[in-house]
Tab-separated table of C-alpha atoms in Angstrom:
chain	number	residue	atom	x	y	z
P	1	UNK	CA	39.837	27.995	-85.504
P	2	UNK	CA	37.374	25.722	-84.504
P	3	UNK	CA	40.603	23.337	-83.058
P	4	UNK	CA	41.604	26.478	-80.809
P	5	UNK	CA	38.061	26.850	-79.332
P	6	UNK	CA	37.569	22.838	-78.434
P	7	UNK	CA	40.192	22.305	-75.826
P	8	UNK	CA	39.235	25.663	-74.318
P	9	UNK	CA	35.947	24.275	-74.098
P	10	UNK	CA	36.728	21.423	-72.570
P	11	UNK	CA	39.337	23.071	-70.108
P	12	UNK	CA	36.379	25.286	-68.975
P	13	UNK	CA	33.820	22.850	-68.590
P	14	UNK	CA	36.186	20.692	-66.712
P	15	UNK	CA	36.495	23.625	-64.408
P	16	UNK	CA	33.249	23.935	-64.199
P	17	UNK	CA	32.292	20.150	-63.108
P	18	UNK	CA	35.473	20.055	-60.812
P	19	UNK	CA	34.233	21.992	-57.393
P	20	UNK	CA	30.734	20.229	-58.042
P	21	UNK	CA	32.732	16.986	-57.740
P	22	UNK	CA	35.034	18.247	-54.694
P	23	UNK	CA	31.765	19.529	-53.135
P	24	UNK	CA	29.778	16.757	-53.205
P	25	UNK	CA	32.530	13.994	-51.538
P	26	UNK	CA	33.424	17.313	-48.697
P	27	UNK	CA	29.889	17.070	-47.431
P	28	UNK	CA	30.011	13.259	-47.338
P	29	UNK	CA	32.674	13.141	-44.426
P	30	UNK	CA	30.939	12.767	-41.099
P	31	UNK	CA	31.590	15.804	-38.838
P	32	UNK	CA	31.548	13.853	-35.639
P	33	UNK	CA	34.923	12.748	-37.268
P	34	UNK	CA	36.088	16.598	-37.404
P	35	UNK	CA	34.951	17.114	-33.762
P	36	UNK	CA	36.004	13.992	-31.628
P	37	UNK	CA	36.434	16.332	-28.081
P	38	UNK	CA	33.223	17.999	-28.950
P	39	UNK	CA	31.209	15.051	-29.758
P	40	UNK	CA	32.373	13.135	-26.574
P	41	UNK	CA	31.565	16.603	-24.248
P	42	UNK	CA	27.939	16.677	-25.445
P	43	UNK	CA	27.487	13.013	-24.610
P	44	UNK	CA	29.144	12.867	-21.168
P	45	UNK	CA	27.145	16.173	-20.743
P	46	UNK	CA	23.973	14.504	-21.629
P	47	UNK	CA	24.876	10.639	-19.598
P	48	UNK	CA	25.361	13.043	-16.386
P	49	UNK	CA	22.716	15.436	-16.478
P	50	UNK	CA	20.005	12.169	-16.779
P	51	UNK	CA	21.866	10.083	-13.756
P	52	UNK	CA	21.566	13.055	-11.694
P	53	UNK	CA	17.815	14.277	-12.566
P	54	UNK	CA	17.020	10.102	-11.800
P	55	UNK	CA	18.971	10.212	-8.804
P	56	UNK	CA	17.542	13.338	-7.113
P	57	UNK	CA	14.108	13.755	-8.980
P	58	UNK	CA	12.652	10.213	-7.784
P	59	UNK	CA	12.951	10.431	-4.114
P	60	UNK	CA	11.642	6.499	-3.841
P	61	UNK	CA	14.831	5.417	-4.854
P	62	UNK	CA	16.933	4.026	-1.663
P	63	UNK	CA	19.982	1.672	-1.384
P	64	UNK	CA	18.257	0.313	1.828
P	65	UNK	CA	17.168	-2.903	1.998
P	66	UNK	CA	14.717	-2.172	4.559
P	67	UNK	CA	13.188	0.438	2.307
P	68	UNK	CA	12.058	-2.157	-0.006
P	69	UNK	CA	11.581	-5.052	2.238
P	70	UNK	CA	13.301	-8.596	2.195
P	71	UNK	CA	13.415	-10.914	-0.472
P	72	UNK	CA	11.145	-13.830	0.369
P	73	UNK	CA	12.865	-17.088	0.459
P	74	UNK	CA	11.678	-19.233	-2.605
P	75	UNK	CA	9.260	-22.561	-1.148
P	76	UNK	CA	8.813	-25.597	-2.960
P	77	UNK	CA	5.202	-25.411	-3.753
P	78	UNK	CA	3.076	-28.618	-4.723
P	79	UNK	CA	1.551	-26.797	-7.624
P	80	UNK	CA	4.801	-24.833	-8.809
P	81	UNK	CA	6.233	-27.839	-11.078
P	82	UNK	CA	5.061	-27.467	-15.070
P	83	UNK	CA	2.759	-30.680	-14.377
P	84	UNK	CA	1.666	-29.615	-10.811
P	85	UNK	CA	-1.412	-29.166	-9.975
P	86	UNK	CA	-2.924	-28.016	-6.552
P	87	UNK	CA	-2.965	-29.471	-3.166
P	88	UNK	CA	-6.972	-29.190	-2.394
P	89	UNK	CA	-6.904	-30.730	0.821
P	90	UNK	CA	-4.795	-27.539	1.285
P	91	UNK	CA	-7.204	-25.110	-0.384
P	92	UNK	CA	-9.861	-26.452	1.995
P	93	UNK	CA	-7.697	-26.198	5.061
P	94	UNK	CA	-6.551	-22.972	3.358
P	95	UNK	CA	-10.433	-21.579	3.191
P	96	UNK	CA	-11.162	-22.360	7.019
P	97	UNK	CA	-8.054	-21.035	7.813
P	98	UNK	CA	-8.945	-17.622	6.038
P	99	UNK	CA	-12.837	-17.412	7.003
P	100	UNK	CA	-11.923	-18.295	10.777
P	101	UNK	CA	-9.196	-15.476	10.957
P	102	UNK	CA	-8.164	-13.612	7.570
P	103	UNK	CA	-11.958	-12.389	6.721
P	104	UNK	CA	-12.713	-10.746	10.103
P	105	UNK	CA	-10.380	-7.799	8.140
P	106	UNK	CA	-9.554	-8.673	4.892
P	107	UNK	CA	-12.519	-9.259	1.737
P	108	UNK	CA	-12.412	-11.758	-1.208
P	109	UNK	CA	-14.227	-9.769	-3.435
P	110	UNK	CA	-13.832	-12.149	-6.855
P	111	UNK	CA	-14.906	-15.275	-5.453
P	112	UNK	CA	-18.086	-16.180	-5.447
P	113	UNK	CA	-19.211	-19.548	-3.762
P	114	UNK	CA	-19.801	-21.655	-5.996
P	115	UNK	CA	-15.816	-21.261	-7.176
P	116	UNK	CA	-15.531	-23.701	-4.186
P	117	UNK	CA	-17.541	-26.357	-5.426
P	118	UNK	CA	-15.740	-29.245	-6.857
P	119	UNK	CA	-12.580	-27.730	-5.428
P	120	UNK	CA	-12.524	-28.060	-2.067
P	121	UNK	CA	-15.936	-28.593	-0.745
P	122	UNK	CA	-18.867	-30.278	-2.491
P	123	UNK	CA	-22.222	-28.499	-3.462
P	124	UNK	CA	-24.190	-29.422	-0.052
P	125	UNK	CA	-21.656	-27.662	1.871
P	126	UNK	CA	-21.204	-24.622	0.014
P	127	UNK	CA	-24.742	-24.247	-0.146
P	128	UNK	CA	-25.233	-24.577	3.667
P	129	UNK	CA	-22.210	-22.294	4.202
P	130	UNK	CA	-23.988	-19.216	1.728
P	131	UNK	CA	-26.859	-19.640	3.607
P	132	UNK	CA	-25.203	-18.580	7.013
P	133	UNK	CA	-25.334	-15.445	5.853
P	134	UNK	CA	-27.783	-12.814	5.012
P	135	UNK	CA	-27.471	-10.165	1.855
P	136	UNK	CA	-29.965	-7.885	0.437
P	137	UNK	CA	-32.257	-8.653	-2.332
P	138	UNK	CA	-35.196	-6.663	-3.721
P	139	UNK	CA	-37.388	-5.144	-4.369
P	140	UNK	CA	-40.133	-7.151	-3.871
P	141	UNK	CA	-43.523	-6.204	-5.053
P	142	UNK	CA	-43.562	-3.410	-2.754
P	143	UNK	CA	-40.679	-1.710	-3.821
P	144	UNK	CA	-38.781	-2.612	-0.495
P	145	UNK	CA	-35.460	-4.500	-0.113
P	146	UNK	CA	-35.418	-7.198	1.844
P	147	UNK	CA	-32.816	-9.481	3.513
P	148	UNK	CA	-31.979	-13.442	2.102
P	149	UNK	CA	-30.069	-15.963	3.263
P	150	UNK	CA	-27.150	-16.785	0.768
P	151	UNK	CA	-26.749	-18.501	-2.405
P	152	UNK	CA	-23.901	-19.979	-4.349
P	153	UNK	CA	-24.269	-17.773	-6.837
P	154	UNK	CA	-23.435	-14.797	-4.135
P	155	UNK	CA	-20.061	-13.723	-3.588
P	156	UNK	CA	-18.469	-13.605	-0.094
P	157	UNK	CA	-19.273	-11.232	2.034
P	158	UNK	CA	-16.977	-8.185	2.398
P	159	UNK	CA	-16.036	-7.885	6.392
P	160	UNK	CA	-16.955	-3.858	6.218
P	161	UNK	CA	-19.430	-1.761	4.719
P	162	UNK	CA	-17.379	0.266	2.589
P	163	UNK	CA	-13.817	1.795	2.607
P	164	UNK	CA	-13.729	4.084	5.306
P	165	UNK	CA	-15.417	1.777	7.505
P	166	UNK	CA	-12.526	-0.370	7.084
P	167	UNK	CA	-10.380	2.801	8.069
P	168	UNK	CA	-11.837	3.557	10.528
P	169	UNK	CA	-11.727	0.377	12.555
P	170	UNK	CA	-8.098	-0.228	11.134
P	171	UNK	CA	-6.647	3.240	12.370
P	172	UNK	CA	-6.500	4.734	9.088
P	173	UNK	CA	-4.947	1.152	7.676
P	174	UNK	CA	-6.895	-0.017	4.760
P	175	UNK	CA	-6.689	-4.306	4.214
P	176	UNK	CA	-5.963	-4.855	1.139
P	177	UNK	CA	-8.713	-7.146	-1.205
P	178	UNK	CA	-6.839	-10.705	-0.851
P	179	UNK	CA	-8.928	-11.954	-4.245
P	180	UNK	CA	-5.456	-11.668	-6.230
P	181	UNK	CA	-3.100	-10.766	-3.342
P	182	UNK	CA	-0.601	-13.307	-4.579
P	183	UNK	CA	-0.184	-11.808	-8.302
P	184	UNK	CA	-0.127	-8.466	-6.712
P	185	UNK	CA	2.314	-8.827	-4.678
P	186	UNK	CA	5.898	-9.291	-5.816
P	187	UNK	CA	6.871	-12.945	-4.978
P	188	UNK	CA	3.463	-13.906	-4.698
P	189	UNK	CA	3.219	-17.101	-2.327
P	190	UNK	CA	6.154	-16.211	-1.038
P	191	UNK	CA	5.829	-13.103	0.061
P	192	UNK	CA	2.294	-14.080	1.806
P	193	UNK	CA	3.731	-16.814	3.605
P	194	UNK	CA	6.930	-14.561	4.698
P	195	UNK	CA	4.600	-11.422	5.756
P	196	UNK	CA	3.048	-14.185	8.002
P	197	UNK	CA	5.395	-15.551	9.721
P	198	UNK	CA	8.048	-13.341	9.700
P	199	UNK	CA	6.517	-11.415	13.280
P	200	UNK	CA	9.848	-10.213	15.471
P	201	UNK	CA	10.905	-8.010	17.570
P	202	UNK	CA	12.895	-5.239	15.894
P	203	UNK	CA	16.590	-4.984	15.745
P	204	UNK	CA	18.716	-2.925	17.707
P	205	UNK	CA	18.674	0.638	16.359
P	206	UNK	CA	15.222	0.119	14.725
P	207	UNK	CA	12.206	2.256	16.069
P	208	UNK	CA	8.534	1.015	15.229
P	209	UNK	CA	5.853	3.666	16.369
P	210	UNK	CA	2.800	2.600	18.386
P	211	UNK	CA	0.445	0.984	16.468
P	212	UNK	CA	2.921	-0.536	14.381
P	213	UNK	CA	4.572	-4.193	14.043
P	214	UNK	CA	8.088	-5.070	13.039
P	215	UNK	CA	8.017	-7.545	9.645
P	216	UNK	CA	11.495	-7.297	7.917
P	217	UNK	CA	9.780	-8.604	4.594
P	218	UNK	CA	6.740	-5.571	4.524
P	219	UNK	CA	8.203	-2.284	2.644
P	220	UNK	CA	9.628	-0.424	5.920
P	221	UNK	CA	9.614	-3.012	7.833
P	222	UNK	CA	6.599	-1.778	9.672
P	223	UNK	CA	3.194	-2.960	9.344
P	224	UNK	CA	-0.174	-1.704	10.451
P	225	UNK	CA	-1.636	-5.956	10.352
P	226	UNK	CA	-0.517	-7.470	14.245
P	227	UNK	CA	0.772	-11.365	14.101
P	228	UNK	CA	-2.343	-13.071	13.831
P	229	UNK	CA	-1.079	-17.399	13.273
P	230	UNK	CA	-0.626	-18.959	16.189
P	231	UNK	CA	0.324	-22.554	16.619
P	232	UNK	CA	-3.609	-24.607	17.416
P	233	UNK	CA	-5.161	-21.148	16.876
P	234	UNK	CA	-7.808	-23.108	14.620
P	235	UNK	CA	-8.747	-26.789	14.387
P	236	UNK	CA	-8.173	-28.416	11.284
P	237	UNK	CA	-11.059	-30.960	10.398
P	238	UNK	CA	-8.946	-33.708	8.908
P	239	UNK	CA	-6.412	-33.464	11.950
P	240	UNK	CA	-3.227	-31.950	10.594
P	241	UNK	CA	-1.575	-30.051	13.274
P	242	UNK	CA	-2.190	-26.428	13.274
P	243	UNK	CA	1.248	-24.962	13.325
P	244	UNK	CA	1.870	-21.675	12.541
P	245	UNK	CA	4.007	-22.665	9.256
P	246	UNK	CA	1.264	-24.940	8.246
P	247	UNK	CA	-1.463	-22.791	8.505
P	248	UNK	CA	0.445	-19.936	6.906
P	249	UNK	CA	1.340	-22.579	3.590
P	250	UNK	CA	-2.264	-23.353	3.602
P	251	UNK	CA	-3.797	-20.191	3.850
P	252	UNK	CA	-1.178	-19.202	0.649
P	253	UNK	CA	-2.071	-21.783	-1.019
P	254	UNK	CA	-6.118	-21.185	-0.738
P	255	UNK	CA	-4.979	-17.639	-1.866
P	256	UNK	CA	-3.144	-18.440	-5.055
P	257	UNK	CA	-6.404	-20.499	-6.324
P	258	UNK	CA	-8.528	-17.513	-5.489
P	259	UNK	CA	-6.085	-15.782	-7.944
P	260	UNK	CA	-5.982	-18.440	-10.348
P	261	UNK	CA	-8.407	-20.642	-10.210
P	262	UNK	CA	-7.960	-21.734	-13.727
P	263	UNK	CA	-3.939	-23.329	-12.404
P	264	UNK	CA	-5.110	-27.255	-12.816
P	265	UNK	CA	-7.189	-26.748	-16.253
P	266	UNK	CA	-4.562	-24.736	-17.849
P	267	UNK	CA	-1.693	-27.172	-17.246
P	268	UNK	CA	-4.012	-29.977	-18.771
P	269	UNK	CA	-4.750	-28.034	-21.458
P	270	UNK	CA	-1.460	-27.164	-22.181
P	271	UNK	CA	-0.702	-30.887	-21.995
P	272	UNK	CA	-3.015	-31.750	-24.245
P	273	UNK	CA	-1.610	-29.086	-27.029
P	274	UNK	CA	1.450	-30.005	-26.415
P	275	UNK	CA	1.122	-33.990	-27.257
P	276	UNK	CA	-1.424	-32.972	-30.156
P	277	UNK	CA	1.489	-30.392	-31.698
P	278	UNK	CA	4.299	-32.631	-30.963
P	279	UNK	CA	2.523	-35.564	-33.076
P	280	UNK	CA	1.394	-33.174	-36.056
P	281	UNK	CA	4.996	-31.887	-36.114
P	282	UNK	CA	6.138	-35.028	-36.613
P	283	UNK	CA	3.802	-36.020	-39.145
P	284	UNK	CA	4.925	-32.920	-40.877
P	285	UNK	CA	8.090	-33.579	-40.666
P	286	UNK	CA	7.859	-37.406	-41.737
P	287	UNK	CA	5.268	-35.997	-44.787
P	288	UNK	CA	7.898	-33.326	-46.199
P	289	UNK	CA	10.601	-36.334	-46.210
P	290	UNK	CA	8.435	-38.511	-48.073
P	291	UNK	CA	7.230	-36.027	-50.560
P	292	UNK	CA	10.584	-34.252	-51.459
P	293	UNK	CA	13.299	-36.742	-50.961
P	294	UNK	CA	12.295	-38.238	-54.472
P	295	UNK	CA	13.005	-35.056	-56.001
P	296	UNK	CA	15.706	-34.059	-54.043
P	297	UNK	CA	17.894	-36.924	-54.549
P	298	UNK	CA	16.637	-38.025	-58.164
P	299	UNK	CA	19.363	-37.753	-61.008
P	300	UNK	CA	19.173	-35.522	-64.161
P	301	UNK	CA	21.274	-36.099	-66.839
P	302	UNK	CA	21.247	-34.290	-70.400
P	303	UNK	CA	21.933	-35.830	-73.462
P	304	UNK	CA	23.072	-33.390	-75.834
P	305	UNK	CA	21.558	-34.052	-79.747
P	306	UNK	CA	24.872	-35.751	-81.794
Protein backbone atom coordinates (compact mmCIF):
# COMPACT_ATOMS: atom_id res chain seq x y z
CA UNK A 1 0.00 0.00 0.00
CA UNK A 2 2.24 2.33 1.34
CA UNK A 3 4.66 1.51 -2.08
CA UNK A 4 1.52 2.63 -4.28
CA UNK A 5 1.09 5.97 -2.40
CA UNK A 6 5.09 7.02 -2.54
CA UNK A 7 5.65 7.47 -6.20
CA UNK A 8 2.27 9.21 -6.41
CA UNK A 9 3.62 11.42 -3.94
CA UNK A 10 6.47 12.18 -5.48
CA UNK A 11 4.85 12.49 -9.06
CA UNK A 12 2.59 15.18 -7.45
CA UNK A 13 4.99 17.09 -5.65
CA UNK A 14 7.17 17.13 -8.66
CA UNK A 15 4.23 18.72 -10.34
CA UNK A 16 3.88 20.88 -7.92
CA UNK A 17 7.64 22.38 -7.81
CA UNK A 18 7.77 22.22 -11.73
CA UNK A 19 5.80 25.66 -12.87
CA UNK A 20 7.52 27.32 -9.71
CA UNK A 21 10.79 26.37 -11.44
CA UNK A 22 9.54 27.33 -15.14
CA UNK A 23 8.21 30.56 -13.54
CA UNK A 24 10.96 31.76 -11.91
CA UNK A 25 13.75 31.41 -15.09
CA UNK A 26 10.43 33.06 -17.56
CA UNK A 27 10.62 36.24 -15.56
CA UNK A 28 14.43 36.28 -15.69
CA UNK A 29 14.57 36.93 -19.58
CA UNK A 30 14.91 40.62 -20.26
CA UNK A 31 11.87 41.97 -22.19
CA UNK A 32 13.80 44.53 -24.11
CA UNK A 33 14.96 41.18 -25.76
CA UNK A 34 11.12 40.31 -26.62
CA UNK A 35 10.58 43.88 -27.97
CA UNK A 36 13.70 44.94 -30.09
CA UNK A 37 11.35 47.45 -32.64
CA UNK A 38 9.65 48.72 -29.58
CA UNK A 39 12.57 49.36 -27.48
CA UNK A 40 14.49 51.17 -30.35
CA UNK A 41 11.00 53.46 -31.17
CA UNK A 42 10.89 54.75 -27.58
CA UNK A 43 14.54 55.73 -27.71
CA UNK A 44 14.69 57.42 -31.13
CA UNK A 45 11.36 58.95 -29.84
CA UNK A 46 12.99 60.23 -26.79
CA UNK A 47 16.86 61.31 -28.72
CA UNK A 48 14.44 63.52 -31.10
CA UNK A 49 12.02 65.05 -28.98
CA UNK A 50 15.25 66.52 -26.64
CA UNK A 51 17.35 67.78 -29.95
CA UNK A 52 14.36 69.55 -31.01
CA UNK A 53 13.10 71.16 -27.53
CA UNK A 54 17.26 72.30 -27.34
CA UNK A 55 17.16 73.46 -30.73
CA UNK A 56 14.01 75.63 -30.67
CA UNK A 57 13.55 76.28 -26.81
CA UNK A 58 17.07 78.16 -26.38
CA UNK A 59 16.84 80.86 -28.88
CA UNK A 60 20.75 81.93 -27.99
CA UNK A 61 21.88 79.17 -29.87
CA UNK A 62 23.28 80.41 -33.48
CA UNK A 63 25.68 78.78 -36.04
CA UNK A 64 27.00 82.38 -36.65
CA UNK A 65 30.20 83.23 -35.87
CA UNK A 66 29.42 86.74 -35.53
CA UNK A 67 26.81 85.88 -32.95
CA UNK A 68 29.40 84.79 -30.62
CA UNK A 69 32.27 86.88 -31.60
CA UNK A 70 35.84 85.83 -32.91
CA UNK A 71 38.17 83.69 -31.34
CA UNK A 72 41.05 85.78 -30.05
CA UNK A 73 44.33 84.83 -31.43
CA UNK A 74 46.48 83.17 -28.59
CA UNK A 75 49.77 85.85 -27.56
CA UNK A 76 52.81 84.73 -26.07
CA UNK A 77 52.58 86.33 -22.74
CA UNK A 78 55.76 86.92 -20.45
CA UNK A 79 53.93 85.55 -17.47
CA UNK A 80 52.02 82.59 -19.31
CA UNK A 81 55.05 79.96 -19.02
CA UNK A 82 54.68 77.53 -15.64
CA UNK A 83 57.86 79.54 -14.23
CA UNK A 84 56.77 83.00 -15.58
CA UNK A 85 56.28 85.55 -13.67
CA UNK A 86 55.09 89.17 -14.60
CA UNK A 87 56.53 91.88 -16.64
CA UNK A 88 56.19 94.95 -13.97
CA UNK A 89 57.72 97.46 -15.99
CA UNK A 90 54.55 96.49 -17.96
CA UNK A 91 52.10 96.63 -15.05
CA UNK A 92 53.40 100.16 -14.42
CA UNK A 93 53.16 101.23 -18.01
CA UNK A 94 49.95 99.15 -17.89
CA UNK A 95 48.51 101.39 -14.74
CA UNK A 96 49.27 104.87 -16.52
CA UNK A 97 47.98 103.56 -19.47
CA UNK A 98 44.56 102.67 -17.69
CA UNK A 99 44.30 105.83 -15.23
CA UNK A 100 45.17 108.25 -18.27
CA UNK A 101 42.39 106.68 -20.55
CA UNK A 102 40.56 103.35 -19.28
CA UNK A 103 39.29 105.01 -15.78
CA UNK A 104 37.62 108.12 -17.28
CA UNK A 105 34.71 105.10 -17.93
CA UNK A 106 35.61 102.04 -16.57
CA UNK A 107 36.17 101.39 -12.29
CA UNK A 108 38.69 99.04 -10.54
CA UNK A 109 36.69 98.38 -7.75
CA UNK A 110 39.09 95.47 -5.94
CA UNK A 111 42.19 97.27 -5.93
CA UNK A 112 43.06 99.25 -3.43
CA UNK A 113 46.40 101.31 -3.56
CA UNK A 114 48.51 99.94 -1.70
CA UNK A 115 48.17 96.55 -4.11
CA UNK A 116 50.60 98.75 -6.16
CA UNK A 117 53.24 99.05 -3.80
CA UNK A 118 56.16 96.84 -4.31
CA UNK A 119 54.68 96.00 -7.69
CA UNK A 120 54.99 98.62 -9.81
CA UNK A 121 55.47 101.77 -7.93
CA UNK A 122 57.13 102.22 -4.53
CA UNK A 123 55.31 103.50 -1.31
CA UNK A 124 56.19 107.41 -1.85
CA UNK A 125 54.46 107.34 -5.05
CA UNK A 126 51.43 105.57 -4.28
CA UNK A 127 51.01 107.62 -1.40
CA UNK A 128 51.32 110.93 -3.36
CA UNK A 129 49.07 109.46 -6.09
CA UNK A 130 45.98 108.57 -3.18
CA UNK A 131 46.36 111.82 -2.08
CA UNK A 132 45.31 113.47 -5.49
CA UNK A 133 42.18 112.60 -4.69
CA UNK A 134 39.52 113.42 -2.27
CA UNK A 135 36.89 110.71 -0.58
CA UNK A 136 34.58 111.11 2.24
CA UNK A 137 35.33 110.35 5.75
CA UNK A 138 33.31 111.04 8.91
CA UNK A 139 31.77 111.87 11.02
CA UNK A 140 33.74 113.97 12.89
CA UNK A 141 32.75 115.12 16.28
CA UNK A 142 29.95 116.92 14.88
CA UNK A 143 28.29 114.29 13.25
CA UNK A 144 29.20 115.75 9.72
CA UNK A 145 31.13 114.02 6.88
CA UNK A 146 33.82 115.57 5.66
CA UNK A 147 36.13 115.30 2.60
CA UNK A 148 40.11 113.72 2.84
CA UNK A 149 42.64 113.49 0.64
CA UNK A 150 43.52 109.74 -0.12
CA UNK A 151 45.25 107.01 1.53
CA UNK A 152 46.78 103.74 0.50
CA UNK A 153 44.58 101.98 2.31
CA UNK A 154 41.60 103.56 -0.04
CA UNK A 155 40.57 101.90 -3.04
CA UNK A 156 40.45 103.67 -6.45
CA UNK A 157 38.06 105.81 -7.14
CA UNK A 158 35.04 104.65 -9.20
CA UNK A 159 34.73 107.21 -12.40
CA UNK A 160 30.70 107.59 -11.60
CA UNK A 161 28.57 107.91 -8.74
CA UNK A 162 26.58 104.95 -9.06
CA UNK A 163 25.10 102.75 -11.88
CA UNK A 164 22.80 104.79 -13.63
CA UNK A 165 25.07 107.59 -13.64
CA UNK A 166 27.26 105.50 -15.65
CA UNK A 167 24.11 104.92 -17.97
CA UNK A 168 23.33 107.75 -18.34
CA UNK A 169 26.50 109.31 -19.65
CA UNK A 170 27.16 105.96 -21.63
CA UNK A 171 23.70 106.00 -23.56
CA UNK A 172 22.23 103.31 -21.66
CA UNK A 173 25.83 101.28 -21.99
CA UNK A 174 26.99 100.20 -18.65
CA UNK A 175 31.28 99.69 -18.44
CA UNK A 176 31.86 96.83 -17.12
CA UNK A 177 34.12 96.71 -13.49
CA UNK A 178 37.70 95.87 -15.16
CA UNK A 179 38.94 94.50 -11.41
CA UNK A 180 38.71 90.79 -12.92
CA UNK A 181 37.83 91.61 -16.56
CA UNK A 182 40.40 89.12 -17.75
CA UNK A 183 38.93 85.91 -15.80
CA UNK A 184 35.58 87.09 -16.84
CA UNK A 185 35.96 87.19 -20.02
CA UNK A 186 36.48 84.09 -22.13
CA UNK A 187 40.14 84.20 -23.39
CA UNK A 188 41.06 86.53 -20.87
CA UNK A 189 44.24 88.58 -22.12
CA UNK A 190 43.38 87.78 -25.23
CA UNK A 191 40.26 88.81 -25.68
CA UNK A 192 41.18 92.37 -23.96
CA UNK A 193 43.93 92.93 -26.18
CA UNK A 194 41.71 91.80 -29.39
CA UNK A 195 38.54 94.03 -28.23
CA UNK A 196 41.27 96.79 -28.37
CA UNK A 197 42.66 96.71 -31.27
CA UNK A 198 40.48 95.03 -33.36
CA UNK A 199 38.52 98.77 -34.38
CA UNK A 200 37.35 98.43 -38.36
CA UNK A 201 35.15 99.41 -40.50
CA UNK A 202 32.41 96.83 -41.06
CA UNK A 203 32.21 94.43 -43.88
CA UNK A 204 30.17 94.64 -46.77
CA UNK A 205 26.61 93.56 -45.94
CA UNK A 206 27.09 94.41 -42.21
CA UNK A 207 24.91 97.30 -40.68
CA UNK A 208 26.11 98.92 -37.26
CA UNK A 209 23.42 101.44 -35.87
CA UNK A 210 24.44 104.92 -34.70
CA UNK A 211 26.03 104.88 -31.65
CA UNK A 212 27.59 101.73 -32.30
CA UNK A 213 31.27 100.49 -33.37
CA UNK A 214 32.20 97.54 -35.51
CA UNK A 215 34.69 94.94 -33.35
CA UNK A 216 34.49 91.43 -35.02
CA UNK A 217 35.79 89.89 -31.61
CA UNK A 218 32.72 91.67 -29.20
CA UNK A 219 29.46 89.25 -29.22
CA UNK A 220 27.60 90.93 -32.37
CA UNK A 221 30.18 92.48 -33.52
CA UNK A 222 28.90 95.77 -32.29
CA UNK A 223 30.04 97.62 -29.40
CA UNK A 224 28.74 100.56 -27.44
CA UNK A 225 32.97 101.43 -26.19
CA UNK A 226 34.48 103.82 -29.46
CA UNK A 227 38.39 102.96 -30.36
CA UNK A 228 40.06 104.69 -27.73
CA UNK A 229 44.41 103.52 -28.35
CA UNK A 230 45.96 105.55 -30.49
CA UNK A 231 49.56 105.35 -31.48
CA UNK A 232 51.56 108.42 -28.86
CA UNK A 233 48.09 108.91 -27.33
CA UNK A 234 50.02 108.79 -23.84
CA UNK A 235 53.69 109.23 -22.93
CA UNK A 236 55.34 106.45 -21.46
CA UNK A 237 57.85 107.56 -18.62
CA UNK A 238 60.63 105.12 -19.35
CA UNK A 239 60.41 105.95 -23.22
CA UNK A 240 58.94 102.90 -24.90
CA UNK A 241 57.05 103.97 -27.87
CA UNK A 242 53.42 104.31 -27.41
CA UNK A 243 52.00 102.21 -30.16
CA UNK A 244 48.72 101.17 -30.19
CA UNK A 245 49.76 97.28 -29.84
CA UNK A 246 52.00 98.20 -27.04
CA UNK A 247 49.81 100.06 -25.07
CA UNK A 248 46.99 97.59 -25.61
CA UNK A 249 49.66 94.46 -24.25
CA UNK A 250 50.39 96.70 -21.41
CA UNK A 251 47.21 97.81 -20.38
CA UNK A 252 46.27 93.66 -20.48
CA UNK A 253 48.84 92.93 -18.73
CA UNK A 254 48.19 95.64 -15.72
CA UNK A 255 44.67 94.01 -15.95
CA UNK A 256 45.51 90.37 -15.42
CA UNK A 257 47.53 91.41 -12.05
CA UNK A 258 44.51 93.34 -10.92
CA UNK A 259 42.82 89.88 -11.34
CA UNK A 260 45.49 87.95 -9.92
CA UNK A 261 47.66 89.58 -8.08
CA UNK A 262 48.78 86.55 -6.26
CA UNK A 263 50.42 85.13 -10.23
CA UNK A 264 54.33 85.58 -9.02
CA UNK A 265 53.81 84.15 -5.27
CA UNK A 266 51.84 81.25 -6.37
CA UNK A 267 54.31 79.98 -8.98
CA UNK A 268 57.09 80.24 -6.20
CA UNK A 269 55.15 78.56 -3.97
CA UNK A 270 54.33 75.95 -6.12
CA UNK A 271 58.06 75.67 -6.81
CA UNK A 272 58.91 75.34 -3.59
CA UNK A 273 56.27 72.25 -3.00
CA UNK A 274 57.23 70.86 -5.78
CA UNK A 275 61.21 70.44 -4.98
CA UNK A 276 60.17 69.72 -1.19
CA UNK A 277 57.64 66.68 -2.55
CA UNK A 278 59.91 65.55 -5.20
CA UNK A 279 62.83 65.02 -2.48
CA UNK A 280 60.44 63.34 0.23
CA UNK A 281 59.20 61.06 -2.58
CA UNK A 282 62.36 60.00 -3.15
CA UNK A 283 63.33 59.45 0.26
CA UNK A 284 60.25 57.36 0.42
CA UNK A 285 60.95 55.58 -2.20
CA UNK A 286 64.78 54.93 -1.33
CA UNK A 287 63.35 54.11 2.58
CA UNK A 288 60.72 51.34 1.36
CA UNK A 289 63.77 49.70 -0.74
CA UNK A 290 65.92 49.60 2.13
CA UNK A 291 63.44 48.35 4.59
CA UNK A 292 61.71 45.56 2.50
CA UNK A 293 64.23 44.30 0.07
CA UNK A 294 65.73 42.18 3.03
CA UNK A 295 62.56 40.50 3.39
CA UNK A 296 61.59 40.36 0.05
CA UNK A 297 64.49 38.65 -1.34
CA UNK A 298 65.59 36.59 1.89
CA UNK A 299 65.37 32.67 1.49
CA UNK A 300 63.15 30.28 3.57
CA UNK A 301 63.76 26.88 3.57
CA UNK A 302 61.97 24.07 5.78
CA UNK A 303 63.53 21.26 7.14
CA UNK A 304 61.12 18.66 7.68
CA UNK A 305 61.78 16.52 11.29
CA UNK A 306 63.53 12.88 9.96
Amino acid sequence: MFSRIAPATKRSVQQAVKPAVQARFASTKPVAAQHPKQVAAVTAGIVGATGLAYMYVDSGISANMADEGLHPPSHPWPHSGPLSTYDHASIRRGYQVYREVCSACHSLDRIAWRNLIDVSHTEAEVKAMAEEFEYEDGPDENGQMFQRPGKPSDYMPAPYANEEAARAANAGALPPDLSLITKARHGGEDYVFSILTGYMDPPGGVEVREGLNYNPYFPGGAIAMARVLFDELVEYEDGTPATTSQMAKDVCTFLAWAAEPEHDDRKKMGMKATVILSGLTLLSIWLKRFKWAPIKSRKIVYNPPK
